PDB file of C-alpha atoms and ligand atoms in Angstrom:
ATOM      1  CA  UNK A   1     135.599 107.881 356.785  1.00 55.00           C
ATOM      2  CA  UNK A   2     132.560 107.969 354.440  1.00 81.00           C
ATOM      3  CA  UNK A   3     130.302 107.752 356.836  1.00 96.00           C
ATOM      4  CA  UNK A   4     127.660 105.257 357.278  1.00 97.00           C
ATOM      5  CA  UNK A   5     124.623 106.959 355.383  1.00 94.00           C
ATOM      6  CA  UNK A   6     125.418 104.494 351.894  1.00 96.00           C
ATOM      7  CA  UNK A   7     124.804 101.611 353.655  1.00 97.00           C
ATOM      8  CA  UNK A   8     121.628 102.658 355.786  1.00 96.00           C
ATOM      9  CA  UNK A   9     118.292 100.764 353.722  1.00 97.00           C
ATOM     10  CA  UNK A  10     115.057 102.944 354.031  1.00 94.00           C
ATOM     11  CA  UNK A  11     114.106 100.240 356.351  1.00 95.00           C
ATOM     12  CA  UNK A  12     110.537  99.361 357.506  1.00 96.00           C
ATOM     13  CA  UNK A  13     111.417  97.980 360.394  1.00 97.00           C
ATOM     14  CA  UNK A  14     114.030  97.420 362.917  1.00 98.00           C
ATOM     15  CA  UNK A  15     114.928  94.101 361.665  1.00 98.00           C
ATOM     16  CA  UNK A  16     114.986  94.795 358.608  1.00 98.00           C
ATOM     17  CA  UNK A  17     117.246  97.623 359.699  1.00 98.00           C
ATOM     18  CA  UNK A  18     119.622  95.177 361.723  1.00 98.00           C
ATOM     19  CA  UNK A  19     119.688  92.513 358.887  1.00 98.00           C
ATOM     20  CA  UNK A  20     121.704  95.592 356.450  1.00 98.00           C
ATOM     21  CA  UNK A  21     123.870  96.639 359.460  1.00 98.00           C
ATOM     22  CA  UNK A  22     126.927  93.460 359.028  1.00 98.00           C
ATOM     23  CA  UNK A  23     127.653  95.217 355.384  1.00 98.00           C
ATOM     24  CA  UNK A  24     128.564  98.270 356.789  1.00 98.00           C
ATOM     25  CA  UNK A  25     131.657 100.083 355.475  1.00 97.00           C
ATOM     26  CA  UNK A  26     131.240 103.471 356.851  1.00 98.00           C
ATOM     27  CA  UNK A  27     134.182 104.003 358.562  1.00 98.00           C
ATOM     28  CA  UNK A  28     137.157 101.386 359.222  1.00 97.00           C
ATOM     29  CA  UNK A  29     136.578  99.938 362.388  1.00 98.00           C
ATOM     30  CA  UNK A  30     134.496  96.850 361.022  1.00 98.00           C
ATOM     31  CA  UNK A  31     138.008  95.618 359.776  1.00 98.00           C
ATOM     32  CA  UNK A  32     139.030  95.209 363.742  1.00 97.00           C
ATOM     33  CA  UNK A  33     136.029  93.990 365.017  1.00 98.00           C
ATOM     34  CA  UNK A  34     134.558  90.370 365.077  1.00 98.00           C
ATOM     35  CA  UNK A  35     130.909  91.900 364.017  1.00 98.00           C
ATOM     36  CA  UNK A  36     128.394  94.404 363.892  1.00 98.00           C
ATOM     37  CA  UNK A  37     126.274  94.905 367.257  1.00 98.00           C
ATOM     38  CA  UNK A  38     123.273  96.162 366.642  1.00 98.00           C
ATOM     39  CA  UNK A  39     120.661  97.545 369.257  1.00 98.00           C
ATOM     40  CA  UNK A  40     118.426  95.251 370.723  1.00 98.00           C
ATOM     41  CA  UNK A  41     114.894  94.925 372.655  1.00 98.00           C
ATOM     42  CA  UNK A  42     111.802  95.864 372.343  1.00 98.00           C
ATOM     43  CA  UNK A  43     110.564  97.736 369.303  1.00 97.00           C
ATOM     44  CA  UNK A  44     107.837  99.313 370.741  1.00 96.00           C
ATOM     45  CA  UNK A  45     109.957 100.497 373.703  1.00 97.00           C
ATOM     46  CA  UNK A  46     108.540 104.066 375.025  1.00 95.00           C
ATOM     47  CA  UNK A  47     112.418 104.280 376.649  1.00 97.00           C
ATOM     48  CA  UNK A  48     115.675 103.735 374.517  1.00 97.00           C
ATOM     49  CA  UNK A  49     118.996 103.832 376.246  1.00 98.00           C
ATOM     50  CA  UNK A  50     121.954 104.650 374.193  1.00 98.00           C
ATOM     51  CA  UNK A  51     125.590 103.238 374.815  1.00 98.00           C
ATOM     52  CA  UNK A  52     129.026 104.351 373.761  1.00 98.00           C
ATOM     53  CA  UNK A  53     129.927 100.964 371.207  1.00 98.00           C
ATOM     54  CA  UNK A  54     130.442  97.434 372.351  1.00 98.00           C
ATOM     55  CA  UNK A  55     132.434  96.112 374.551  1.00 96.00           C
ATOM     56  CA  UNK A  56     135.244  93.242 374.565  1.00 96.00           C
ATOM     57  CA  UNK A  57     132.332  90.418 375.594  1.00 97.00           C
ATOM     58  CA  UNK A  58     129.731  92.431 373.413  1.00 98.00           C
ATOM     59  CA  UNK A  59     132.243  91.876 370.117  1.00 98.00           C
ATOM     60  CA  UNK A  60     131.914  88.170 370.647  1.00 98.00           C
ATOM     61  CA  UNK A  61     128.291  87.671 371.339  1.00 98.00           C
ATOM     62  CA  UNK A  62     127.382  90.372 369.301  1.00 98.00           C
ATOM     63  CA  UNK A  63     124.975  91.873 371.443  1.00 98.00           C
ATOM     64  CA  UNK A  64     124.596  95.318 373.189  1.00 98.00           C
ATOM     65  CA  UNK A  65     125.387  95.279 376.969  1.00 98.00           C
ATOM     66  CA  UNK A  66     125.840  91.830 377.781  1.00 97.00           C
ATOM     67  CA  UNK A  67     128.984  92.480 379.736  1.00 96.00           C
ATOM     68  CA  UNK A  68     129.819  93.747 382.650  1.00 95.00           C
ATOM     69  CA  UNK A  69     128.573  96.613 382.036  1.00 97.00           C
ATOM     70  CA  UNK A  70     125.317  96.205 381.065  1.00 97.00           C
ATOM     71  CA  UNK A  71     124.525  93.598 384.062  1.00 97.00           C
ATOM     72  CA  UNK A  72     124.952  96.854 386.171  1.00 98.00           C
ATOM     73  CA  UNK A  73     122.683  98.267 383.506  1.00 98.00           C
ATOM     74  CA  UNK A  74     119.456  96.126 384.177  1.00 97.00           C
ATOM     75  CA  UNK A  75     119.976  96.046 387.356  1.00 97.00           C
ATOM     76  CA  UNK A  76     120.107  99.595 388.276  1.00 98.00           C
ATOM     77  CA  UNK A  77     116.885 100.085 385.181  1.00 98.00           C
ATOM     78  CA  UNK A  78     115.320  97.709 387.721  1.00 97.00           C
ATOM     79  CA  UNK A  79     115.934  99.667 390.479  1.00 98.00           C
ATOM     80  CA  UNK A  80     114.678 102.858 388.459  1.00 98.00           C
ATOM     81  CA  UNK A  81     111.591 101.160 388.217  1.00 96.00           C
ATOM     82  CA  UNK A  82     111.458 100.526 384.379  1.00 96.00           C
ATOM     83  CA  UNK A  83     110.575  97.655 383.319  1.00 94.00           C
ATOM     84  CA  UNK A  84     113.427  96.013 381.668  1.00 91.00           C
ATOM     85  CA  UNK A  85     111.431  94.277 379.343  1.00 93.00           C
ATOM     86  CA  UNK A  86     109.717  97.171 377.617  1.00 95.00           C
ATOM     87  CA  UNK A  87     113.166  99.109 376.373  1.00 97.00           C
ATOM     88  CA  UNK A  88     115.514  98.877 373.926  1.00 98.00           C
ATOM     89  CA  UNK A  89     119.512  99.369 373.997  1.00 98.00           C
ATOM     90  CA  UNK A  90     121.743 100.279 371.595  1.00 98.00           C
ATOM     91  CA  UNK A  91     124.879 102.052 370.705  1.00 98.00           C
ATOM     92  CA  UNK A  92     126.118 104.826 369.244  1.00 97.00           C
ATOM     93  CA  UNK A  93     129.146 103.133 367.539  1.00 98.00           C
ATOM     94  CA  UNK A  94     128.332  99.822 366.144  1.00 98.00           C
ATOM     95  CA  UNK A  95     131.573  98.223 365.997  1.00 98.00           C
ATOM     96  CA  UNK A  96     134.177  97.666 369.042  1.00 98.00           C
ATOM     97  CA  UNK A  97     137.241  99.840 368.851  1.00 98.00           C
ATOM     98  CA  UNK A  98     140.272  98.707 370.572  1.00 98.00           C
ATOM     99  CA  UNK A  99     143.878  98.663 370.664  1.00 97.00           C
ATOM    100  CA  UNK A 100     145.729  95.163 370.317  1.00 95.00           C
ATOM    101  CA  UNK A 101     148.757  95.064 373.432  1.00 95.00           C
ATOM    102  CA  UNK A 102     149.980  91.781 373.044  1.00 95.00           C
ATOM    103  CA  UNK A 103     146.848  89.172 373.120  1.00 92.00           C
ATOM    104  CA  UNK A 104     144.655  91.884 375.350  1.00 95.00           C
ATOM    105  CA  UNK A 105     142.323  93.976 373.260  1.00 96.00           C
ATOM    106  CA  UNK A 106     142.564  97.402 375.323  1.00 97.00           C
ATOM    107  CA  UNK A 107     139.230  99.275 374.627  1.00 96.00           C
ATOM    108  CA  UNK A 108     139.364 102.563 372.779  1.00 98.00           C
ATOM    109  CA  UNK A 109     136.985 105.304 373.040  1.00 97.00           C
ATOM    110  CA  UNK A 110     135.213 106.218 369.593  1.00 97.00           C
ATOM    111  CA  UNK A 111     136.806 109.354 368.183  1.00 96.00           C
ATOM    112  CA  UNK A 112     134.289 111.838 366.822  1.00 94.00           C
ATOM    113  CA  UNK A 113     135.002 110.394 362.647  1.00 95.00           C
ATOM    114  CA  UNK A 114     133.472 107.236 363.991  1.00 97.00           C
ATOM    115  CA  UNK A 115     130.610 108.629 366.171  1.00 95.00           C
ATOM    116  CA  UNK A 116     129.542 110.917 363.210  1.00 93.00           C
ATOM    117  CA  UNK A 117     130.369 108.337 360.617  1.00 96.00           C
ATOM    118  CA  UNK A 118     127.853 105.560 362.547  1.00 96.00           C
ATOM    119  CA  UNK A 119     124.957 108.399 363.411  1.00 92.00           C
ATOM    120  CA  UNK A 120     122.913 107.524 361.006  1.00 93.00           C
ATOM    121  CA  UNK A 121     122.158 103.600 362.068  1.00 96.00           C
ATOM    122  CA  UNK A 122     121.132 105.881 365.290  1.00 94.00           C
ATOM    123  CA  UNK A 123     118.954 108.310 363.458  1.00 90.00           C
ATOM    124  CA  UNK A 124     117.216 105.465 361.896  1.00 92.00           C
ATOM    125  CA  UNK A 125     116.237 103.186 364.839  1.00 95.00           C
ATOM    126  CA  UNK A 126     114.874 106.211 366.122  1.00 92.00           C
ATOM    127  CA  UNK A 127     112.987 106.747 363.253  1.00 89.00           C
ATOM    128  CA  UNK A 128     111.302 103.520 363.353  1.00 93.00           C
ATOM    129  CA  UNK A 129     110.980 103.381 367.861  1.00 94.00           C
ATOM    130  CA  UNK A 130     109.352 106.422 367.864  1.00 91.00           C
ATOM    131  CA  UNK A 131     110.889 106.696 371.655  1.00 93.00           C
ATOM    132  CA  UNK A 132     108.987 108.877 374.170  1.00 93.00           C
ATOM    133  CA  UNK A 133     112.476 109.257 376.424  1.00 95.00           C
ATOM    134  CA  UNK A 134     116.112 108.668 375.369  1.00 95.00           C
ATOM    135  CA  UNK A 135     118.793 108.541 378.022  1.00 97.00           C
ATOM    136  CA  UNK A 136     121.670 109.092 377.173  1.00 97.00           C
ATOM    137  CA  UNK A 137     124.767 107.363 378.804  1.00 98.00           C
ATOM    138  CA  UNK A 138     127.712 108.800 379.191  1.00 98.00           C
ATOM    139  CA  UNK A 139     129.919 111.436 377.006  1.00 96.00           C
ATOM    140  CA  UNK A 140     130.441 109.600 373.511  1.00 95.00           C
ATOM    141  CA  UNK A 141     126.379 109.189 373.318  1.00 95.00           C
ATOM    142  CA  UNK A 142     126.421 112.631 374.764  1.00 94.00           C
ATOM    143  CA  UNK A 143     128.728 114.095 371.890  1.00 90.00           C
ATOM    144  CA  UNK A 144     126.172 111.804 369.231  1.00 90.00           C
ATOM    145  CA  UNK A 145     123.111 113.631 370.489  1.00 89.00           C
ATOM    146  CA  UNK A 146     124.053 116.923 371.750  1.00 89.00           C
ATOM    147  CA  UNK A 147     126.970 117.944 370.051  1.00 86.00           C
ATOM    148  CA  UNK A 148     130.855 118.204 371.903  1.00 85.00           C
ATOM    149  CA  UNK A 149     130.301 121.082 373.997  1.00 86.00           C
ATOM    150  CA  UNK A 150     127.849 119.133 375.973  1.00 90.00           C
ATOM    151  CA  UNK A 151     128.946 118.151 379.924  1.00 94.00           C
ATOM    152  CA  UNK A 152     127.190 115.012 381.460  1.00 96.00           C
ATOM    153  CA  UNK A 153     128.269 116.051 385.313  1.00 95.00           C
ATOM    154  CA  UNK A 154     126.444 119.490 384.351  1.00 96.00           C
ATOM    155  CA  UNK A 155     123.444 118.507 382.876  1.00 95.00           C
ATOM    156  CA  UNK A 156     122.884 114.903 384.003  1.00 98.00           C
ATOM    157  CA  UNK A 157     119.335 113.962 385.473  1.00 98.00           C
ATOM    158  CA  UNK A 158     117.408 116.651 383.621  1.00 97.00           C
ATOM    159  CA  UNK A 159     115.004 116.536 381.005  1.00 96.00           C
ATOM    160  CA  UNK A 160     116.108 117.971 378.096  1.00 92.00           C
ATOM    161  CA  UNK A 161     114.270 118.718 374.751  1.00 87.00           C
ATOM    162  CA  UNK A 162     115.304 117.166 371.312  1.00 81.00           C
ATOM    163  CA  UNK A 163     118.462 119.261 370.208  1.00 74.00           C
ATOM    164  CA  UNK A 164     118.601 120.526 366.493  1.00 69.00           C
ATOM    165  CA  UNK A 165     121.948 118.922 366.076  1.00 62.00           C
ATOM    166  CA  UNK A 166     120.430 115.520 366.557  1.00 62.00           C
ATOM    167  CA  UNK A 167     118.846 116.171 363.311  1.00 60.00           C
ATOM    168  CA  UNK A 168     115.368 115.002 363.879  1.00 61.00           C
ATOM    169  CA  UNK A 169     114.567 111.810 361.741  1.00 60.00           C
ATOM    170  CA  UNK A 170     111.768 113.131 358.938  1.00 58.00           C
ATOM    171  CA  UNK A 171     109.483 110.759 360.183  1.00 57.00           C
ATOM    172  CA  UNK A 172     109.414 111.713 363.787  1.00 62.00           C
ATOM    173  CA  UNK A 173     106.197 112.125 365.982  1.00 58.00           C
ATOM    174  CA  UNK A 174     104.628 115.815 366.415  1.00 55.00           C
ATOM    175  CA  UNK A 175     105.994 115.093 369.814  1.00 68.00           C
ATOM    176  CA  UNK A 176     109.630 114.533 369.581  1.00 76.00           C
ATOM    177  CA  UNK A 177     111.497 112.488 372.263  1.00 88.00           C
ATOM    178  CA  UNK A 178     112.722 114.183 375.347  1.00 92.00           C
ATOM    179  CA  UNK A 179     116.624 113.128 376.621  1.00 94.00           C
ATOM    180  CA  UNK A 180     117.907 112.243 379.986  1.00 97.00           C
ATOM    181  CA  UNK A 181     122.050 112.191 380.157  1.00 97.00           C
ATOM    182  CA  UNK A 182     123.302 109.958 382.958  1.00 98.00           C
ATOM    183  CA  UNK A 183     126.977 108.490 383.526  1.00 98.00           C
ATOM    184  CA  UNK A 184     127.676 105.486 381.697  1.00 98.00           C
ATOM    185  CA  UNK A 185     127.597 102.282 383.584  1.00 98.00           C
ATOM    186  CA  UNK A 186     131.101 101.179 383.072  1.00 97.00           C
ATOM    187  CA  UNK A 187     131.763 104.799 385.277  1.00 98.00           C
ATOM    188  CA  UNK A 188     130.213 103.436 387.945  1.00 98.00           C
ATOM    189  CA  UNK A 189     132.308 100.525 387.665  1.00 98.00           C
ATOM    190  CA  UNK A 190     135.303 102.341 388.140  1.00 97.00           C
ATOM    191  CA  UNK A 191     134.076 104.840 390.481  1.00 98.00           C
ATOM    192  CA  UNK A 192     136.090 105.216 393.808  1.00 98.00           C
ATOM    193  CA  UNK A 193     132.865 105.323 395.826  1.00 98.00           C
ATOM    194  CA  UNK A 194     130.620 102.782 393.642  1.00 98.00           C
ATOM    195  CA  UNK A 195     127.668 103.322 395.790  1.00 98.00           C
ATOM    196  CA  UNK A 196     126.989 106.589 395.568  1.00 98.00           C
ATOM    197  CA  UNK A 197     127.970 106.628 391.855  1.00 98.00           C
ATOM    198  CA  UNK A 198     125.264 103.190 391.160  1.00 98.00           C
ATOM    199  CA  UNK A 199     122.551 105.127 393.386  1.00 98.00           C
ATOM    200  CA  UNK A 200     123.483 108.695 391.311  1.00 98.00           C
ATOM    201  CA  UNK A 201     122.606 106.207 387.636  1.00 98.00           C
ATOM    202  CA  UNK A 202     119.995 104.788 389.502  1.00 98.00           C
ATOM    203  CA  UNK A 203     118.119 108.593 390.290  1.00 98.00           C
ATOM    204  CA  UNK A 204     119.046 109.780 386.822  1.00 98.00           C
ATOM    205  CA  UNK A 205     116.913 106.945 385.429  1.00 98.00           C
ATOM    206  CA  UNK A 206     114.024 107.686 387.831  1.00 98.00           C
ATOM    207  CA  UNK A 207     113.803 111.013 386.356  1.00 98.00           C
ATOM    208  CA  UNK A 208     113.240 109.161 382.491  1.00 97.00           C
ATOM    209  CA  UNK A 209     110.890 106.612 384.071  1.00 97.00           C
ATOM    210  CA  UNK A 210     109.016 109.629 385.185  1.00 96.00           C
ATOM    211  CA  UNK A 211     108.333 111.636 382.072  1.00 93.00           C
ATOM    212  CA  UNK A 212     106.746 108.238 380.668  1.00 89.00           C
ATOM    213  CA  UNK A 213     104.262 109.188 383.531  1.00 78.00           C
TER     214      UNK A 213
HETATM  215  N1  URA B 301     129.407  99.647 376.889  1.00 95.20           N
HETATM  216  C1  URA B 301     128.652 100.249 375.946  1.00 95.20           C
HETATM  217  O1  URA B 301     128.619 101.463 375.826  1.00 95.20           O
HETATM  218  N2  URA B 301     127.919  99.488 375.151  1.00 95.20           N
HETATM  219  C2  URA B 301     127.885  98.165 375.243  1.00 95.20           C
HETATM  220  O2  URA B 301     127.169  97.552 374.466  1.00 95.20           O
HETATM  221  C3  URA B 301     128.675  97.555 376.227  1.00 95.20           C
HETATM  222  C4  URA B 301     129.440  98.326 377.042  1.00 95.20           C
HETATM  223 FE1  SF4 B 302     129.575 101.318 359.983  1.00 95.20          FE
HETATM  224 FE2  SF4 B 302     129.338 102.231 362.462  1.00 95.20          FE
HETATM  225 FE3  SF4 B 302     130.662  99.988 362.013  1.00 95.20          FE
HETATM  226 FE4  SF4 B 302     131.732 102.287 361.300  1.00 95.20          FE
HETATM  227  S1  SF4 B 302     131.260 101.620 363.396  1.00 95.20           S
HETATM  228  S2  SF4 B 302     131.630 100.415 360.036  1.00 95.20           S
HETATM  229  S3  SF4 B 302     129.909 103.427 360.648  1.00 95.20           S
HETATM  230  S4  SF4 B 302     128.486 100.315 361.672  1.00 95.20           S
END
Protein backbone atom coordinates (compact mmCIF):
# COMPACT_ATOMS: atom_id res chain seq x y z
CA UNK A 1 0.00 0.00 0.00
CA UNK A 2 1.10 3.57 -0.89
CA UNK A 3 -0.84 5.06 1.32
CA UNK A 4 -3.41 7.61 0.77
CA UNK A 5 -1.32 10.96 1.22
CA UNK A 6 -1.00 11.33 -3.10
CA UNK A 7 -4.40 11.59 -3.44
CA UNK A 8 -5.32 13.97 -0.40
CA UNK A 9 -5.97 17.86 -2.24
CA UNK A 10 -4.90 20.74 0.18
CA UNK A 11 -8.55 21.15 0.44
CA UNK A 12 -10.42 24.29 1.67
CA UNK A 13 -13.15 22.71 2.71
CA UNK A 14 -14.78 19.52 3.54
CA UNK A 15 -16.48 19.22 0.31
CA UNK A 16 -14.06 19.99 -1.52
CA UNK A 17 -12.22 17.35 0.47
CA UNK A 18 -15.05 14.64 -0.18
CA UNK A 19 -15.38 15.55 -3.95
CA UNK A 20 -11.22 14.12 -4.34
CA UNK A 21 -11.96 11.13 -2.03
CA UNK A 22 -13.76 8.52 -5.12
CA UNK A 23 -10.06 8.76 -6.90
CA UNK A 24 -8.42 7.30 -4.19
CA UNK A 25 -5.79 4.61 -4.82
CA UNK A 26 -4.06 4.42 -1.58
CA UNK A 27 -4.30 1.08 -0.75
CA UNK A 28 -6.34 -1.80 -2.66
CA UNK A 29 -9.49 -2.05 -1.08
CA UNK A 30 -11.33 0.51 -3.48
CA UNK A 31 -11.06 -2.42 -6.08
CA UNK A 32 -13.67 -4.50 -3.67
CA UNK A 33 -15.81 -1.92 -2.72
CA UNK A 34 -18.86 -0.31 -4.56
CA UNK A 35 -17.50 3.39 -3.44
CA UNK A 36 -15.81 5.68 -1.32
CA UNK A 37 -17.77 6.72 2.02
CA UNK A 38 -16.81 9.70 3.12
CA UNK A 39 -17.69 11.37 6.58
CA UNK A 40 -20.67 13.23 6.81
CA UNK A 41 -22.58 16.08 8.94
CA UNK A 42 -22.07 19.07 10.09
CA UNK A 43 -18.92 21.01 9.34
CA UNK A 44 -18.93 23.11 12.09
CA UNK A 45 -19.55 20.17 14.46
CA UNK A 46 -17.77 20.94 18.03
CA UNK A 47 -18.08 16.76 18.37
CA UNK A 48 -16.76 14.28 15.61
CA UNK A 49 -17.30 10.60 16.09
CA UNK A 50 -15.01 8.31 14.33
CA UNK A 51 -16.01 4.73 12.97
CA UNK A 52 -14.04 1.68 12.00
CA UNK A 53 -14.99 1.74 7.77
CA UNK A 54 -18.37 1.14 6.28
CA UNK A 55 -20.48 -1.31 6.56
CA UNK A 56 -22.35 -3.84 4.05
CA UNK A 57 -25.57 -1.17 3.80
CA UNK A 58 -23.01 1.81 4.12
CA UNK A 59 -21.08 0.38 0.69
CA UNK A 60 -24.34 0.76 -1.15
CA UNK A 61 -25.64 4.06 -0.01
CA UNK A 62 -22.40 5.35 0.41
CA UNK A 63 -22.87 6.96 3.54
CA UNK A 64 -21.31 6.62 7.08
CA UNK A 65 -23.55 4.79 9.64
CA UNK A 66 -26.67 4.33 7.96
CA UNK A 67 -26.95 0.73 9.00
CA UNK A 68 -27.64 -0.97 11.73
CA UNK A 69 -25.20 0.22 13.38
CA UNK A 70 -25.35 3.64 13.25
CA UNK A 71 -29.32 3.70 14.04
CA UNK A 72 -28.03 2.50 17.52
CA UNK A 73 -25.59 5.34 17.02
CA UNK A 74 -28.10 8.37 17.01
CA UNK A 75 -30.05 6.97 19.17
CA UNK A 76 -27.83 6.38 22.03
CA UNK A 77 -25.98 10.31 20.88
CA UNK A 78 -29.60 11.23 21.67
CA UNK A 79 -29.68 9.74 24.77
CA UNK A 80 -26.13 11.32 25.60
CA UNK A 81 -27.71 14.45 25.16
CA UNK A 82 -25.87 15.70 21.97
CA UNK A 83 -27.57 17.02 19.62
CA UNK A 84 -27.46 14.86 16.64
CA UNK A 85 -27.65 17.53 14.36
CA UNK A 86 -24.57 19.49 15.33
CA UNK A 87 -21.84 16.43 14.74
CA UNK A 88 -20.20 14.89 12.19
CA UNK A 89 -19.33 11.01 11.51
CA UNK A 90 -16.85 9.51 9.74
CA UNK A 91 -14.51 6.65 9.38
CA UNK A 92 -11.28 5.72 9.72
CA UNK A 93 -11.15 3.40 6.62
CA UNK A 94 -12.98 4.78 3.74
CA UNK A 95 -13.71 1.81 1.79
CA UNK A 96 -15.66 -1.51 3.02
CA UNK A 97 -13.44 -4.52 3.45
CA UNK A 98 -14.97 -7.84 3.23
CA UNK A 99 -14.58 -11.31 2.34
CA UNK A 100 -16.85 -12.78 -0.58
CA UNK A 101 -18.43 -16.56 0.87
CA UNK A 102 -20.59 -17.42 -1.78
CA UNK A 103 -23.08 -14.29 -2.55
CA UNK A 104 -22.63 -12.99 1.36
CA UNK A 105 -20.03 -10.29 1.72
CA UNK A 106 -18.60 -11.30 5.32
CA UNK A 107 -17.16 -8.03 6.84
CA UNK A 108 -13.45 -7.83 7.50
CA UNK A 109 -11.79 -5.79 10.01
CA UNK A 110 -9.20 -3.17 8.50
CA UNK A 111 -5.68 -4.48 9.01
CA UNK A 112 -3.25 -1.83 10.21
CA UNK A 113 -1.72 -1.24 6.04
CA UNK A 114 -5.20 0.03 5.46
CA UNK A 115 -5.84 2.06 8.67
CA UNK A 116 -2.38 3.79 8.19
CA UNK A 117 -2.69 3.89 4.46
CA UNK A 118 -6.37 5.92 4.79
CA UNK A 119 -5.08 8.27 7.95
CA UNK A 120 -4.56 10.96 6.16
CA UNK A 121 -8.37 11.62 4.68
CA UNK A 122 -8.70 11.55 8.75
CA UNK A 123 -5.98 14.01 9.48
CA UNK A 124 -7.47 16.28 7.00
CA UNK A 125 -11.18 16.52 7.99
CA UNK A 126 -9.79 17.28 11.18
CA UNK A 127 -7.87 19.87 9.89
CA UNK A 128 -10.67 21.65 8.38
CA UNK A 129 -13.58 20.68 11.70
CA UNK A 130 -11.43 22.06 14.02
CA UNK A 131 -13.34 19.49 16.59
CA UNK A 132 -13.44 20.47 20.29
CA UNK A 133 -14.06 16.47 21.29
CA UNK A 134 -13.38 13.32 19.21
CA UNK A 135 -14.75 10.01 20.40
CA UNK A 136 -13.42 7.47 19.37
CA UNK A 137 -15.35 4.14 18.70
CA UNK A 138 -14.08 1.13 19.12
CA UNK A 139 -10.39 -0.52 18.59
CA UNK A 140 -9.61 0.08 14.73
CA UNK A 141 -10.35 4.05 15.38
CA UNK A 142 -8.55 3.39 18.58
CA UNK A 143 -5.34 1.92 16.79
CA UNK A 144 -5.84 5.25 14.05
CA UNK A 145 -5.59 7.72 16.91
CA UNK A 146 -3.68 6.26 19.65
CA UNK A 147 -1.45 3.89 18.29
CA UNK A 148 -1.87 -0.37 18.82
CA UNK A 149 -0.98 -0.60 22.30
CA UNK A 150 -4.04 1.30 23.17
CA UNK A 151 -7.08 -0.82 25.19
CA UNK A 152 -10.70 0.62 24.81
CA UNK A 153 -12.11 -1.57 28.02
CA UNK A 154 -9.09 0.24 29.93
CA UNK A 155 -9.35 3.59 29.00
CA UNK A 156 -12.92 4.02 27.73
CA UNK A 157 -15.03 7.05 29.14
CA UNK A 158 -12.06 9.26 29.95
CA UNK A 159 -10.86 12.31 28.57
CA UNK A 160 -7.81 12.00 27.03
CA UNK A 161 -5.43 14.66 25.51
CA UNK A 162 -4.39 14.74 21.74
CA UNK A 163 -1.66 11.91 21.42
CA UNK A 164 1.62 12.76 19.44
CA UNK A 165 1.08 9.77 17.26
CA UNK A 166 -2.07 11.29 15.88
CA UNK A 167 0.22 13.69 14.31
CA UNK A 168 -1.51 16.92 14.89
CA UNK A 169 -2.79 18.49 11.53
CA UNK A 170 -0.41 21.88 11.01
CA UNK A 171 -3.33 23.86 11.03
CA UNK A 172 -4.81 22.84 14.30
CA UNK A 173 -6.26 25.27 17.01
CA UNK A 174 -3.86 26.43 20.04
CA UNK A 175 -6.33 24.20 21.74
CA UNK A 176 -6.13 20.82 20.28
CA UNK A 177 -9.12 18.39 20.50
CA UNK A 178 -9.53 16.25 23.51
CA UNK A 179 -10.61 12.21 22.79
CA UNK A 180 -13.19 10.08 24.39
CA UNK A 181 -12.78 6.07 23.41
CA UNK A 182 -16.07 4.21 23.76
CA UNK A 183 -17.07 0.62 22.31
CA UNK A 184 -18.20 0.65 18.91
CA UNK A 185 -21.86 0.38 18.32
CA UNK A 186 -21.94 -2.76 16.35
CA UNK A 187 -20.38 -4.24 20.06
CA UNK A 188 -23.29 -3.43 21.58
CA UNK A 189 -25.10 -5.18 19.01
CA UNK A 190 -23.58 -8.29 19.73
CA UNK A 191 -23.23 -7.93 23.33
CA UNK A 192 -24.71 -10.83 25.50
CA UNK A 193 -26.30 -8.32 27.88
CA UNK A 194 -27.24 -5.40 25.27
CA UNK A 195 -28.53 -3.22 27.95
CA UNK A 196 -25.94 -2.70 30.00
CA UNK A 197 -23.50 -2.58 27.03
CA UNK A 198 -26.11 0.41 25.07
CA UNK A 199 -26.33 2.26 28.62
CA UNK A 200 -22.15 1.74 29.08
CA UNK A 201 -21.96 3.77 25.04
CA UNK A 202 -24.55 5.83 26.21
CA UNK A 203 -22.32 7.17 29.65
CA UNK A 204 -19.15 7.20 27.59
CA UNK A 205 -20.79 9.80 25.34
CA UNK A 206 -22.07 11.84 28.32
CA UNK A 207 -18.60 12.27 29.37
CA UNK A 208 -17.75 14.02 25.51
CA UNK A 209 -21.02 15.97 25.69
CA UNK A 210 -19.60 17.27 28.88
CA UNK A 211 -16.22 18.69 28.01
CA UNK A 212 -18.22 20.81 25.26
CA UNK A 213 -19.57 22.31 28.61
N1 LIG B 1 -19.56 0.71 11.27
C1 LIG B 1 -18.62 1.66 11.15
O1 LIG B 1 -17.61 1.65 11.82
N2 LIG B 1 -18.82 2.63 10.27
C2 LIG B 1 -19.91 2.72 9.52
O2 LIG B 1 -20.01 3.66 8.75
C3 LIG B 1 -20.89 1.72 9.66
C4 LIG B 1 -20.68 0.71 10.55
FE1 LIG C 1 -7.88 5.25 -0.19
FE2 LIG C 1 -8.72 4.72 2.27
FE3 LIG C 1 -10.01 3.71 0.20
FE4 LIG C 1 -7.64 2.75 0.83
S1 LIG C 1 -9.51 2.65 2.08
S2 LIG C 1 -8.34 3.32 -1.25
S3 LIG C 1 -6.60 4.61 1.53
S4 LIG C 1 -9.84 5.87 0.71
Amino acid sequence: AVGAEKFVPDAKSLDELKAAAPGCRGCELYEGATQVVFGRGDAHAKVVFVGEQPGDVEDQKGLPFVGPAGHLLRRAVDDAGMDPGHIYITNAVKHFRFELRGKRRIHQTPDRVHIEACRPWLVSEFALLKPQVVVVLGATAAKALLGPSFRVTQSRGQVLPWPDSAQRPQDFPVEPAKLVATIHPSAVLRADNREIAYNGLVADLKVAARVLD
